[in-house]
Amino acid sequence: MNQPIKKIAVLTSGGDAPGMNAAIRAVVRACTYYRMDCVGVYRGYQGLIEGDFEQMSARHVSNIINRGGTILKSARSLEFKTKEGRVKAFENLKKEEIGALIIIGGDGTFTGGLKFIEEFNFPIVGIPGTIDNDIYGTDKTIGYDTALNTVVEAIDKIRDTASSHNRLFFIEVMGRDAGFIALNAGIGSGAEEILIPEENIGLEKLVDSLKKGRDKGKTSSIVVVSEGDKIGKNVFELADYIGENYPAYDIRVSVLGHMQRGGSPSCYDRVLASRLGVTAVETLLDKKSGVMVGTTNNEISKVGLDKAIKMHHKINKELLKVAEITSI
Ligand code: F6P
């Protein structure tokens, strides 16, 4: 990185997350502020391979801070996993005289970015954007706070009907390999049980806990199940199993699905995305590459992309205890 950077490209990749637009806006405007050109790459790494670029000015990103999704679109590119695909992407960057790249996404995005740095020594900085919050090196990922609020709002509504009908609800929430959404939304919505991949409570204990709740006078119950939970059954099989082994309840299943990824970002996510977008540009100006920008105790921090992927963001044990105590 000896030449001064004159042009930066930005892309969003993997699952979209509310707040990605606020991050794009901050990157574009920081480039303008520091008198650099900014190029938006559409459809993540696939757009990089196909040269799907657009020069972005500060006005291109007007009125997007409040919008969910990503104006740059997103994709999970199989072609970028091949050497040929990555060579095409590199050629396109060279042709457009782009000196650095900012990638907004989760672990798949960062894995692709690391490979690209290794092969072409191309300057890249990552911004964590995923509702899963499963990235090491930041207090929170962009989109996680909004998703939590969306999930809690949905569970509150399900609670109304669960209690009216004296039913037991299994509610599946997103989190491919991580239980952050389930644990925090579960506590925030007063769930009876929370099933997450990091902590397998086992089927017997689940039945026992539901029985105890009923014996103590509960007339309805909510079990929040992370989609990555490893209890050994999917949420429908789990509900069937409980129905067979504890028929006292009328049971329903609700899978919240992709609605968790949409919606206007919370103020927290907008501020986080704005801070990280500006910091990503400044990090490249400081001639640093291969890092992810994040916050630690609400202060800006940086961590190697390799660490961000490999070291897992740990579940807070205190939250598990709080969930247990407050659900009796
Ligand atoms: O990584 C974010 C995430 O929403 C996961 O929680 C979920 O498992 C996955 O993406 C779903 O991906 P897709 O949009 O490809 O179905």
PDB file of C-alpha atoms in Angstrom, residues 103-302:
ATOM      1  CA  ILE A 103     -16.663  -5.149   2.557  1.00  0.00           C
ATOM      2  CA  ILE A 104     -19.821  -5.097   4.678  1.00  0.00           C
ATOM      3  CA  GLY A 105     -21.101  -8.517   5.776  1.00  0.00           C
ATOM      4  CA  GLY A 106     -20.516 -11.504   8.032  1.00  0.00           C
ATOM      5  CA  ASP A 107     -18.061 -14.373   8.286  1.00  0.00           C
ATOM      6  CA  GLY A 108     -18.536 -15.618   4.693  1.00  0.00           C
ATOM      7  CA  THR A 109     -17.834 -12.112   3.410  1.00  0.00           C
ATOM      8  CA  PHE A 110     -14.700 -11.810   5.531  1.00  0.00           C
ATOM      9  CA  THR A 111     -13.453 -15.259   4.492  1.00  0.00           C
ATOM     10  CA  GLY A 112     -13.673 -14.177   0.829  1.00  0.00           C
ATOM     11  CA  GLY A 113     -11.964 -10.873   1.640  1.00  0.00           C
ATOM     12  CA  LEU A 114      -9.065 -12.585   3.417  1.00  0.00           C
ATOM     13  CA  LYS A 115      -8.470 -14.916   0.490  1.00  0.00           C
ATOM     14  CA  PHE A 116      -8.433 -11.904  -1.859  1.00  0.00           C
ATOM     15  CA  ILE A 117      -5.844 -10.093   0.283  1.00  0.00           C
ATOM     16  CA  GLU A 118      -3.663 -13.227   0.383  1.00  0.00           C
ATOM     17  CA  GLU A 119      -3.763 -13.673  -3.389  1.00  0.00           C
ATOM     18  CA  PHE A 120      -3.541 -10.091  -4.645  1.00  0.00           C
ATOM     19  CA  ASN A 121      -2.313  -8.104  -1.647  1.00  0.00           C
ATOM     20  CA  PHE A 122      -5.297  -5.820  -2.257  1.00  0.00           C
ATOM     21  CA  PRO A 123      -6.195  -3.449   0.636  1.00  0.00           C
ATOM     22  CA  ILE A 124      -9.467  -4.446   2.299  1.00  0.00           C
ATOM     23  CA  VAL A 125     -11.258  -3.379   5.488  1.00  0.00           C
ATOM     24  CA  GLY A 126     -14.342  -5.188   6.834  1.00  0.00           C
ATOM     25  CA  ILE A 127     -17.458  -3.824   8.528  1.00  0.00           C
ATOM     26  CA  PRO A 128     -19.535  -6.386  10.493  1.00  0.00           C
ATOM     27  CA  GLY A 129     -23.069  -6.443   9.116  1.00  0.00           C
ATOM     28  CA  THR A 130     -25.256  -9.414  10.053  1.00  0.00           C
ATOM     29  CA  ILE A 131     -28.289  -9.861  12.268  1.00  0.00           C
ATOM     30  CA  ASP A 132     -26.657 -12.961  13.822  1.00  0.00           C
ATOM     31  CA  ASN A 133     -24.110 -11.019  15.948  1.00  0.00           C
ATOM     32  CA  ASP A 134     -21.722 -13.978  15.597  1.00  0.00           C
ATOM     33  CA  ILE A 135     -18.584 -11.988  14.758  1.00  0.00           C
ATOM     34  CA  TYR A 136     -15.730 -11.695  17.235  1.00  0.00           C
ATOM     35  CA  GLY A 137     -14.184  -8.263  17.845  1.00  0.00           C
ATOM     36  CA  THR A 138     -17.220  -6.018  18.130  1.00  0.00           C
ATOM     37  CA  ASP A 139     -19.804  -5.409  20.849  1.00  0.00           C
ATOM     38  CA  LYS A 140     -22.527  -5.779  18.253  1.00  0.00           C
ATOM     39  CA  THR A 141     -22.807  -6.312  14.515  1.00  0.00           C
ATOM     40  CA  ILE A 142     -24.859  -3.924  12.385  1.00  0.00           C
ATOM     41  CA  GLY A 143     -28.463  -5.141  12.142  1.00  0.00           C
ATOM     42  CA  TYR A 144     -28.503  -7.205  15.319  1.00  0.00           C
ATOM     43  CA  ASP A 145     -30.184  -4.565  17.505  1.00  0.00           C
ATOM     44  CA  THR A 146     -32.940  -3.964  14.938  1.00  0.00           C
ATOM     45  CA  ALA A 147     -33.520  -7.703  14.491  1.00  0.00           C
ATOM     46  CA  LEU A 148     -33.830  -8.139  18.270  1.00  0.00           C
ATOM     47  CA  ASN A 149     -36.498  -5.463  18.450  1.00  0.00           C
ATOM     48  CA  THR A 150     -38.347  -6.987  15.487  1.00  0.00           C
ATOM     49  CA  VAL A 151     -38.303 -10.413  17.129  1.00  0.00           C
ATOM     50  CA  VAL A 152     -39.464  -9.115  20.513  1.00  0.00           C
ATOM     51  CA  GLU A 153     -42.341  -7.268  18.844  1.00  0.00           C
ATOM     52  CA  ALA A 154     -43.380 -10.442  17.004  1.00  0.00           C
ATOM     53  CA  ILE A 155     -43.183 -12.592  20.151  1.00  0.00           C
ATOM     54  CA  ASP A 156     -45.233 -10.032  22.116  1.00  0.00           C
ATOM     55  CA  LYS A 157     -47.984 -10.495  19.541  1.00  0.00           C
ATOM     56  CA  ILE A 158     -47.751 -14.277  19.695  1.00  0.00           C
ATOM     57  CA  ARG A 159     -47.938 -14.046  23.484  1.00  0.00           C
ATOM     58  CA  ASP A 160     -51.358 -12.387  23.208  1.00  0.00           C
ATOM     59  CA  THR A 161     -52.810 -15.315  21.297  1.00  0.00           C
ATOM     60  CA  ALA A 162     -50.841 -17.927  23.298  1.00  0.00           C
ATOM     61  CA  SER A 163     -52.291 -16.694  26.556  1.00  0.00           C
ATOM     62  CA  SER A 164     -55.827 -16.293  25.156  1.00  0.00           C
ATOM     63  CA  HIS A 165     -55.856 -19.950  24.068  1.00  0.00           C
ATOM     64  CA  ASN A 166     -53.712 -21.419  26.877  1.00  0.00           C
ATOM     65  CA  ARG A 167     -51.221 -22.686  24.309  1.00  0.00           C
ATOM     66  CA  LEU A 168     -47.592 -23.641  24.186  1.00  0.00           C
ATOM     67  CA  PHE A 169     -45.754 -21.920  21.319  1.00  0.00           C
ATOM     68  CA  PHE A 170     -42.431 -22.892  19.802  1.00  0.00           C
ATOM     69  CA  ILE A 171     -41.034 -19.839  18.022  1.00  0.00           C
ATOM     70  CA  GLU A 172     -38.064 -20.312  15.731  1.00  0.00           C
ATOM     71  CA  VAL A 173     -35.778 -17.311  15.288  1.00  0.00           C
ATOM     72  CA  MET A 174     -32.764 -16.807  13.006  1.00  0.00           C
ATOM     73  CA  GLY A 175     -29.138 -17.435  13.911  1.00  0.00           C
ATOM     74  CA  ARG A 176     -27.513 -20.005  11.659  1.00  0.00           C
ATOM     75  CA  ASP A 177     -24.850 -21.045  14.162  1.00  0.00           C
ATOM     76  CA  ALA A 178     -25.400 -18.646  17.020  1.00  0.00           C
ATOM     77  CA  GLY A 179     -27.988 -18.102  19.737  1.00  0.00           C
ATOM     78  CA  PHE A 180     -27.619 -14.366  20.347  1.00  0.00           C
ATOM     79  CA  ILE A 181     -30.978 -13.410  18.845  1.00  0.00           C
ATOM     80  CA  ALA A 182     -32.768 -16.268  20.639  1.00  0.00           C
ATOM     81  CA  LEU A 183     -31.192 -15.592  24.035  1.00  0.00           C
ATOM     82  CA  ASN A 184     -31.655 -11.831  24.116  1.00  0.00           C
ATOM     83  CA  ALA A 185     -35.069 -11.739  22.442  1.00  0.00           C
ATOM     84  CA  GLY A 186     -36.105 -14.657  24.671  1.00  0.00           C
ATOM     85  CA  ILE A 187     -35.225 -12.741  27.833  1.00  0.00           C
ATOM     86  CA  GLY A 188     -36.738  -9.541  26.444  1.00  0.00           C
ATOM     87  CA  SER A 189     -40.031 -11.228  25.614  1.00  0.00           C
ATOM     88  CA  GLY A 190     -40.238 -13.309  28.796  1.00  0.00           C
ATOM     89  CA  ALA A 191     -39.901 -16.760  27.205  1.00  0.00           C
ATOM     90  CA  GLU A 192     -40.198 -19.843  29.432  1.00  0.00           C
ATOM     91  CA  GLU A 193     -37.337 -21.654  27.674  1.00  0.00           C
ATOM     92  CA  ILE A 194     -34.666 -20.568  25.216  1.00  0.00           C
ATOM     93  CA  LEU A 195     -32.904 -23.172  23.061  1.00  0.00           C
ATOM     94  CA  ILE A 196     -29.579 -22.115  21.572  1.00  0.00           C
ATOM     95  CA  PRO A 197     -26.728 -24.016  19.850  1.00  0.00           C
ATOM     96  CA  GLU A 198     -24.196 -22.946  22.490  1.00  0.00           C
ATOM     97  CA  GLU A 199     -26.076 -24.689  25.326  1.00  0.00           C
ATOM     98  CA  ASN A 200     -27.871 -27.979  24.725  1.00  0.00           C
ATOM     99  CA  ILE A 201     -30.322 -28.441  27.607  1.00  0.00           C
ATOM    100  CA  GLY A 202     -31.635 -31.779  26.283  1.00  0.00           C
ATOM    101  CA  LEU A 203     -35.183 -32.942  25.632  1.00  0.00           C
ATOM    102  CA  GLU A 204     -35.843 -34.369  29.100  1.00  0.00           C
ATOM    103  CA  LYS A 205     -34.999 -31.137  30.843  1.00  0.00           C
ATOM    104  CA  LEU A 206     -37.198 -29.232  28.419  1.00  0.00           C
ATOM    105  CA  VAL A 207     -40.221 -31.465  29.147  1.00  0.00           C
ATOM    106  CA  ASP A 208     -39.494 -31.258  32.860  1.00  0.00           C
ATOM    107  CA  SER A 209     -39.294 -27.487  32.807  1.00  0.00           C
ATOM    108  CA  LEU A 210     -42.579 -27.140  30.907  1.00  0.00           C
ATOM    109  CA  LYS A 211     -44.265 -29.512  33.387  1.00  0.00           C
ATOM    110  CA  LYS A 212     -42.926 -27.571  36.351  1.00  0.00           C
ATOM    111  CA  GLY A 213     -44.147 -24.299  34.855  1.00  0.00           C
ATOM    112  CA  ARG A 214     -47.629 -25.709  34.433  1.00  0.00           C
ATOM    113  CA  ASP A 215     -47.608 -27.155  37.948  1.00  0.00           C
ATOM    114  CA  LYS A 216     -46.749 -23.689  39.225  1.00  0.00           C
ATOM    115  CA  GLY A 217     -49.812 -22.231  37.540  1.00  0.00           C
ATOM    116  CA  LYS A 218     -48.639 -21.200  34.083  1.00  0.00           C
ATOM    117  CA  THR A 219     -51.448 -21.488  31.561  1.00  0.00           C
ATOM    118  CA  SER A 220     -49.418 -20.775  28.440  1.00  0.00           C
ATOM    119  CA  SER A 221     -45.750 -20.956  27.554  1.00  0.00           C
ATOM    120  CA  ILE A 222     -43.307 -19.689  24.972  1.00  0.00           C
ATOM    121  CA  VAL A 223     -40.183 -21.542  23.913  1.00  0.00           C
ATOM    122  CA  VAL A 224     -37.805 -19.566  21.695  1.00  0.00           C
ATOM    123  CA  VAL A 225     -35.729 -21.853  19.475  1.00  0.00           C
ATOM    124  CA  SER A 226     -32.669 -20.658  17.606  1.00  0.00           C
ATOM    125  CA  GLU A 227     -32.579 -22.130  14.087  1.00  0.00           C
ATOM    126  CA  GLY A 228     -29.033 -23.349  14.810  1.00  0.00           C
ATOM    127  CA  ASP A 229     -30.094 -25.166  17.997  1.00  0.00           C
ATOM    128  CA  LYS A 230     -28.588 -28.630  18.301  1.00  0.00           C
ATOM    129  CA  ILE A 231     -31.195 -30.360  20.417  1.00  0.00           C
ATOM    130  CA  GLY A 232     -31.370 -32.873  17.552  1.00  0.00           C
ATOM    131  CA  LYS A 233     -34.698 -31.960  15.995  1.00  0.00           C
ATOM    132  CA  ASN A 234     -36.047 -29.126  13.894  1.00  0.00           C
ATOM    133  CA  VAL A 235     -38.693 -26.952  15.488  1.00  0.00           C
ATOM    134  CA  PHE A 236     -41.616 -28.960  14.028  1.00  0.00           C
ATOM    135  CA  GLU A 237     -40.171 -32.325  15.120  1.00  0.00           C
ATOM    136  CA  LEU A 238     -39.430 -30.799  18.491  1.00  0.00           C
ATOM    137  CA  ALA A 239     -43.036 -29.643  18.876  1.00  0.00           C
ATOM    138  CA  ASP A 240     -44.258 -33.139  17.873  1.00  0.00           C
ATOM    139  CA  TYR A 241     -41.927 -34.746  20.389  1.00  0.00           C
ATOM    140  CA  ILE A 242     -43.154 -32.498  23.204  1.00  0.00           C
ATOM    141  CA  GLY A 243     -46.775 -33.102  22.154  1.00  0.00           C
ATOM    142  CA  GLU A 244     -46.237 -36.858  22.421  1.00  0.00           C
ATOM    143  CA  ASN A 245     -44.336 -36.751  25.701  1.00  0.00           C
ATOM    144  CA  TYR A 246     -46.331 -34.017  27.406  1.00  0.00           C
ATOM    145  CA  PRO A 247     -49.831 -33.818  25.919  1.00  0.00           C
ATOM    146  CA  ALA A 248     -51.143 -31.331  28.509  1.00  0.00           C
ATOM    147  CA  TYR A 249     -50.682 -28.364  26.170  1.00  0.00           C
ATOM    148  CA  ASP A 250     -52.232 -27.444  22.842  1.00  0.00           C
ATOM    149  CA  ILE A 251     -49.092 -26.714  20.803  1.00  0.00           C
ATOM    150  CA  ARG A 252     -48.393 -24.366  17.885  1.00  0.00           C
ATOM    151  CA  VAL A 253     -45.214 -23.556  15.956  1.00  0.00           C
ATOM    152  CA  SER A 254     -44.270 -20.206  14.485  1.00  0.00           C
ATOM    153  CA  VAL A 255     -41.184 -19.690  12.315  1.00  0.00           C
ATOM    154  CA  LEU A 256     -40.432 -15.970  12.129  1.00  0.00           C
ATOM    155  CA  GLY A 257     -38.139 -16.302   9.088  1.00  0.00           C
ATOM    156  CA  HIS A 258     -36.865 -13.501   6.894  1.00  0.00           C
ATOM    157  CA  MET A 259     -39.072 -10.774   8.357  1.00  0.00           C
ATOM    158  CA  GLN A 260     -36.319 -10.641  11.015  1.00  0.00           C
ATOM    159  CA  ARG A 261     -33.890  -9.265   8.427  1.00  0.00           C
ATOM    160  CA  GLY A 262     -36.113  -6.430   7.201  1.00  0.00           C
ATOM    161  CA  GLY A 263     -37.354  -3.113   8.500  1.00  0.00           C
ATOM    162  CA  SER A 264     -36.047   0.321   9.264  1.00  0.00           C
ATOM    163  CA  PRO A 265     -32.845   0.163  11.348  1.00  0.00           C
ATOM    164  CA  SER A 266     -32.940   1.154  15.027  1.00  0.00           C
ATOM    165  CA  CYS A 267     -31.142   4.323  16.095  1.00  0.00           C
ATOM    166  CA  TYR A 268     -28.418   2.147  17.647  1.00  0.00           C
ATOM    167  CA  ASP A 269     -27.770   0.419  14.320  1.00  0.00           C
ATOM    168  CA  ARG A 270     -27.762   3.711  12.403  1.00  0.00           C
ATOM    169  CA  VAL A 271     -25.207   5.252  14.753  1.00  0.00           C
ATOM    170  CA  LEU A 272     -23.050   2.109  14.823  1.00  0.00           C
ATOM    171  CA  ALA A 273     -23.134   1.856  11.005  1.00  0.00           C
ATOM    172  CA  SER A 274     -22.235   5.545  10.620  1.00  0.00           C
ATOM    173  CA  ARG A 275     -19.292   5.231  13.016  1.00  0.00           C
ATOM    174  CA  LEU A 276     -17.977   2.068  11.390  1.00  0.00           C
ATOM    175  CA  GLY A 277     -18.381   3.423   7.849  1.00  0.00           C
ATOM    176  CA  VAL A 278     -16.304   6.507   8.657  1.00  0.00           C
ATOM    177  CA  THR A 279     -13.732   4.446  10.568  1.00  0.00           C
ATOM    178  CA  ALA A 280     -13.348   1.970   7.697  1.00  0.00           C
ATOM    179  CA  VAL A 281     -12.413   4.777   5.306  1.00  0.00           C
ATOM    180  CA  GLU A 282     -10.022   6.335   7.838  1.00  0.00           C
ATOM    181  CA  THR A 283      -8.425   2.923   8.447  1.00  0.00           C
ATOM    182  CA  LEU A 284      -7.627   2.588   4.743  1.00  0.00           C
ATOM    183  CA  LEU A 285      -6.272   6.138   4.715  1.00  0.00           C
ATOM    184  CA  ASP A 286      -3.979   5.068   7.577  1.00  0.00           C
ATOM    185  CA  LYS A 287      -2.715   2.369   5.166  1.00  0.00           C
ATOM    186  CA  LYS A 288      -4.137  -0.510   7.218  1.00  0.00           C
ATOM    187  CA  SER A 289      -5.656  -3.566   5.592  1.00  0.00           C
ATOM    188  CA  GLY A 290      -6.958  -6.988   6.625  1.00  0.00           C
ATOM    189  CA  VAL A 291      -8.821  -5.659   9.647  1.00  0.00           C
ATOM    190  CA  MET A 292     -12.436  -5.402  10.719  1.00  0.00           C
ATOM    191  CA  VAL A 293     -13.628  -2.238  12.428  1.00  0.00           C
ATOM    192  CA  GLY A 294     -16.011  -2.606  15.362  1.00  0.00           C
ATOM    193  CA  THR A 295     -16.676  -1.306  18.849  1.00  0.00           C
ATOM    194  CA  THR A 296     -15.441  -2.642  22.176  1.00  0.00           C
ATOM    195  CA  ASN A 297     -17.154  -1.169  25.240  1.00  0.00           C
ATOM    196  CA  ASN A 298     -18.606   1.355  22.818  1.00  0.00           C
ATOM    197  CA  GLU A 299     -15.163   2.621  21.750  1.00  0.00           C
ATOM    198  CA  ILE A 300     -13.950   2.076  18.185  1.00  0.00           C
ATOM    199  CA  SER A 301     -11.732  -1.011  17.926  1.00  0.00           C
ATOM    200  CA  LYS A 302     -10.027  -3.045  15.200  1.00  0.00           C
TER     201      LYS A 302
END
